[in-house]
Structures are given as C-alpha cells and as structure tokens.
Amino acid sequence: MHKKDDISDGELVTQYVQGNQQALAILVKRFHKTFCNHAYWIVNDADIAKDIAQDSWKLIIDKIQTLQNPARFKSWALRIVHRKAIDYTRNSARQQQHHQAYKIIKSIDNLPLSDTSQQKQQLKKAITELSVARQQVVRLFYVDELSLQEISKLLNISVGTAKSRLYHAREQLKKNLKK
C-alpha cells in the first residue's frame, strides 16, 4: 500500500466509492481545513465556516458517486463549499432585510395614532409615486413576503431584475420620504 500522501485524490475517491472508508478519512484530513478556510473567506465567521464545511461534507459524501472524473475532486468539492457559503450569505442578507423591515413596521406601529396615520399616508403616497413594476416588487416582497426567486417566477423576470427593482424602489422611497 502507498503512503497516504502519495495516493492521488482521484484514487482516494475511487477507493471510497468501492467501499474503502479509510479513503474518505484521508480525503477529510486532506481537505477539511481548506474547505473551512474557503468558507471563512466568504462568510467571515469561523464557527459558521466550520458548519458550512461540515454540511458540505455531508453533500459531498452523498453525491461523490456522481463525480464523473475523480481526479477533479478538489475543484468539484470546493464548488459545493462555495455554493453553500454563498447560499448562507444570501439567506443571512434576506433575514436582515426582513428584520429591518419588521423594525420599521414596529416603529411605525409604536408611534402615536395621529402620527401613524399621517406616516402611513406619506408612505402610501411615496409608493404610488413608484413605477408600477417597482410597486409590484415592493408589495410582493414586503406585504406578501415572497422571496426574490418567487417574485421573479411570478412576474416572469430574472432574479437580478427583481433585486434591481427592489433596490431602486427602496432608494426612491428614501428620497420621497425625506422630502
């Protein structure tokens, strides 16, 4: 048997697929730190990066039989880690947006009744000044609580277009409400 450092990644993948659990242990030892570092580079939190690496290993183990070229294990596995880290970042940003919107709504609800109705009127007026396309996205995102992907499917537009409309609507609302 070769020394474990002499065995190529491709050989280890092939051995694991054929039932050699030791091959997986060598792959984990060889790449786990790399996966953690790659995830950390994206999320900037060591604990979350470790969780992402761990979740990635679960998916890698489940899907390793589908890897057509075992010699490309490292790039294939790093893509999985990368996508999981990006997904985490997107979900985290979405949660922050919802939390921010919730705080705004709560702050409006906590205002005295006369101020609330006046602010609601101002907000409604500012929203009506948006284009119809932007009004749709704002309503679907904040009122109906749909994700950008769901909005894009519903309106038959790309996710990027939905995101852009929401961003520009927010910017226009900020300007209109400061008047």
Coordinates of C-alpha atoms in Angstrom, one line a residue:
M1 CA 0.0 0.0 0.0
H2 CA 1.1 3.6 -0.8
K3 CA 1.8 6.1 1.9
K4 CA -1.4 8.1 2.3
D5 CA 0.2 11.3 1.0
D6 CA 1.3 9.6 -2.2
I7 CA -2.3 8.5 -3.1
S8 CA -3.9 10.9 -5.6
D9 CA -7.3 12.4 -4.8
G10 CA -8.8 10.5 -7.7
E11 CA -7.5 7.2 -6.4
L12 CA -9.0 8.0 -3.0
V13 CA -12.3 8.9 -4.5
T14 CA -12.4 5.6 -6.4
Q15 CA -11.4 3.6 -3.4
Y16 CA -14.1 5.3 -1.3
V17 CA -16.8 4.6 -3.9
Q18 CA -15.7 1.0 -3.9
G19 CA -16.2 0.8 -0.1
N20 CA -12.9 1.8 1.5
Q21 CA -13.9 4.1 4.4
Q22 CA -10.2 4.8 5.2
A23 CA -10.0 6.6 1.8
L24 CA -12.7 9.0 2.9
A25 CA -10.9 9.6 6.2
I26 CA -7.8 10.6 4.2
L27 CA -9.8 12.9 2.0
V28 CA -11.4 14.6 5.0
K29 CA -8.0 15.0 6.7
R30 CA -6.5 16.4 3.4
F31 CA -9.3 18.9 2.6
H32 CA -11.3 19.8 5.7
K33 CA -9.1 22.8 6.6
T34 CA -9.1 24.0 3.0
F35 CA -12.9 23.9 3.0
C36 CA -13.1 25.7 6.3
N37 CA -10.7 28.4 5.0
H38 CA -12.7 28.8 1.8
A39 CA -16.0 29.2 3.6
Y40 CA -14.4 31.6 6.1
W41 CA -13.2 33.8 3.2
I42 CA -16.8 34.2 2.1
V43 CA -18.7 34.4 5.5
N44 CA -16.0 35.9 7.8
D45 CA -17.1 33.8 10.8
A46 CA -15.0 30.8 11.9
D47 CA -17.9 28.9 13.5
I48 CA -20.2 29.4 10.6
A49 CA -17.4 28.4 8.2
K50 CA -16.9 25.2 10.1
D51 CA -20.6 24.5 9.9
I52 CA -20.6 25.1 6.2
A53 CA -17.7 22.8 5.7
Q54 CA -19.4 20.1 7.7
D55 CA -22.7 20.5 5.7
S56 CA -20.6 20.4 2.5
W57 CA -19.0 17.1 3.6
K58 CA -22.5 15.6 4.0
L59 CA -23.4 16.6 0.5
I60 CA -20.0 15.5 -0.9
I61 CA -20.4 12.1 0.6
D62 CA -24.0 11.8 -0.7
K63 CA -23.0 12.9 -4.2
I64 CA -19.5 11.5 -4.6
Q65 CA -20.7 8.6 -6.7
T66 CA -21.9 11.1 -9.3
L67 CA -18.4 12.6 -9.8
Q68 CA -17.6 11.6 -13.3
N69 CA -13.9 12.5 -13.1
P70 CA -12.5 11.6 -9.7
A71 CA -9.3 13.4 -10.4
R72 CA -11.3 16.7 -10.2
F73 CA -12.5 16.0 -6.7
K74 CA -10.9 19.1 -5.2
S75 CA -12.5 21.6 -7.6
W76 CA -15.8 19.8 -7.5
A77 CA -15.9 19.8 -3.7
L78 CA -14.8 23.4 -3.5
R79 CA -17.7 24.4 -5.7
I80 CA -20.0 22.7 -3.3
V81 CA -18.4 24.6 -0.3
H82 CA -18.5 27.8 -2.3
R83 CA -22.2 27.5 -3.2
K84 CA -23.2 26.6 0.4
A85 CA -21.3 29.6 1.7
I86 CA -22.9 31.9 -0.9
D87 CA -26.3 30.5 0.0
Y88 CA -25.7 31.2 3.7
T89 CA -24.7 34.7 2.9
R90 CA -27.8 35.3 0.7
N91 CA -30.1 33.8 3.3
S92 CA -28.5 35.9 6.1
A93 CA -28.9 39.1 4.0
R94 CA -32.5 38.2 3.3
Q95 CA -33.1 37.7 7.0
Q96 CA -31.5 41.0 7.8
Q97 CA -33.7 42.7 5.2
H98 CA -36.9 41.2 6.8
H99 CA -35.7 42.1 10.2
Q100 CA -35.0 45.7 9.1
A101 CA -38.5 45.9 7.5
Y102 CA -40.0 44.4 10.7
K103 CA -38.3 47.0 12.8
I104 CA -39.6 49.8 10.5
I105 CA -43.1 48.5 10.7
K106 CA -42.8 48.1 14.5
S107 CA -41.5 51.7 14.9
I108 CA -44.5 52.9 12.8
D109 CA -46.9 50.9 15.0
N110 CA -45.4 52.4 18.2
L111 CA -46.0 56.0 17.0
P112 CA -49.0 57.9 18.4
L113 CA -52.1 57.2 16.4
S114 CA -52.2 60.6 14.7
D115 CA -48.6 60.3 13.6
T116 CA -49.1 56.7 12.4
S117 CA -52.0 57.6 10.1
Q118 CA -50.0 60.6 8.8
Q119 CA -46.9 58.4 8.2
K120 CA -49.0 55.7 6.6
Q121 CA -50.4 58.2 4.2
Q122 CA -47.0 59.5 3.4
L123 CA -45.7 56.0 2.8
K124 CA -48.7 55.2 0.6
K125 CA -48.2 58.4 -1.4
A126 CA -44.5 57.6 -1.8
I127 CA -45.3 54.1 -3.0
T128 CA -47.8 55.4 -5.6
E129 CA -45.0 57.6 -7.0
L130 CA -43.1 54.4 -7.8
S131 CA -43.4 52.8 -11.2
V132 CA -45.9 50.0 -11.5
A133 CA -43.1 47.5 -11.8
R134 CA -41.4 48.7 -8.7
Q135 CA -44.7 48.9 -6.8
Q136 CA -45.4 45.2 -7.7
V137 CA -42.0 44.1 -6.4
V138 CA -42.3 46.1 -3.1
R139 CA -45.7 44.7 -2.4
L140 CA -44.7 41.1 -3.2
F141 CA -41.6 41.3 -1.1
Y142 CA -42.8 43.2 1.9
V143 CA -46.5 42.6 2.1
D144 CA -46.8 39.1 0.6
E145 CA -43.3 38.1 1.9
L146 CA -42.2 36.4 -1.2
S147 CA -38.5 35.7 -1.9
L148 CA -36.8 37.3 -4.9
Q149 CA -36.8 34.0 -6.7
E150 CA -40.6 33.6 -6.1
I151 CA -41.1 37.2 -7.3
S152 CA -39.0 36.5 -10.5
K153 CA -41.1 33.4 -11.3
L154 CA -44.4 35.2 -10.6
L155 CA -43.6 38.2 -12.7
N156 CA -41.6 36.2 -15.3
I157 CA -38.4 38.3 -14.8
S158 CA -34.9 37.4 -13.8
V159 CA -33.9 37.3 -10.1
G160 CA -31.4 40.1 -10.9
T161 CA -34.2 42.3 -12.3
A162 CA -36.4 41.7 -9.3
K163 CA -33.5 42.5 -7.0
S164 CA -32.7 45.7 -9.0
R165 CA -36.3 46.9 -8.9
L166 CA -36.5 46.3 -5.2
Y167 CA -33.2 48.2 -4.6
H168 CA -34.2 51.2 -6.8
A169 CA -37.7 51.2 -5.2
R170 CA -36.1 51.5 -1.7
E171 CA -33.8 54.2 -2.9
Q172 CA -36.7 56.2 -4.4
L173 CA -38.8 55.7 -1.3
K174 CA -36.0 57.0 0.9
K175 CA -35.7 60.1 -1.3
N176 CA -39.5 60.6 -1.4
L177 CA -40.0 60.2 2.3
K178 CA -37.2 62.7 3.1
K179 CA -39.0 65.5 1.2

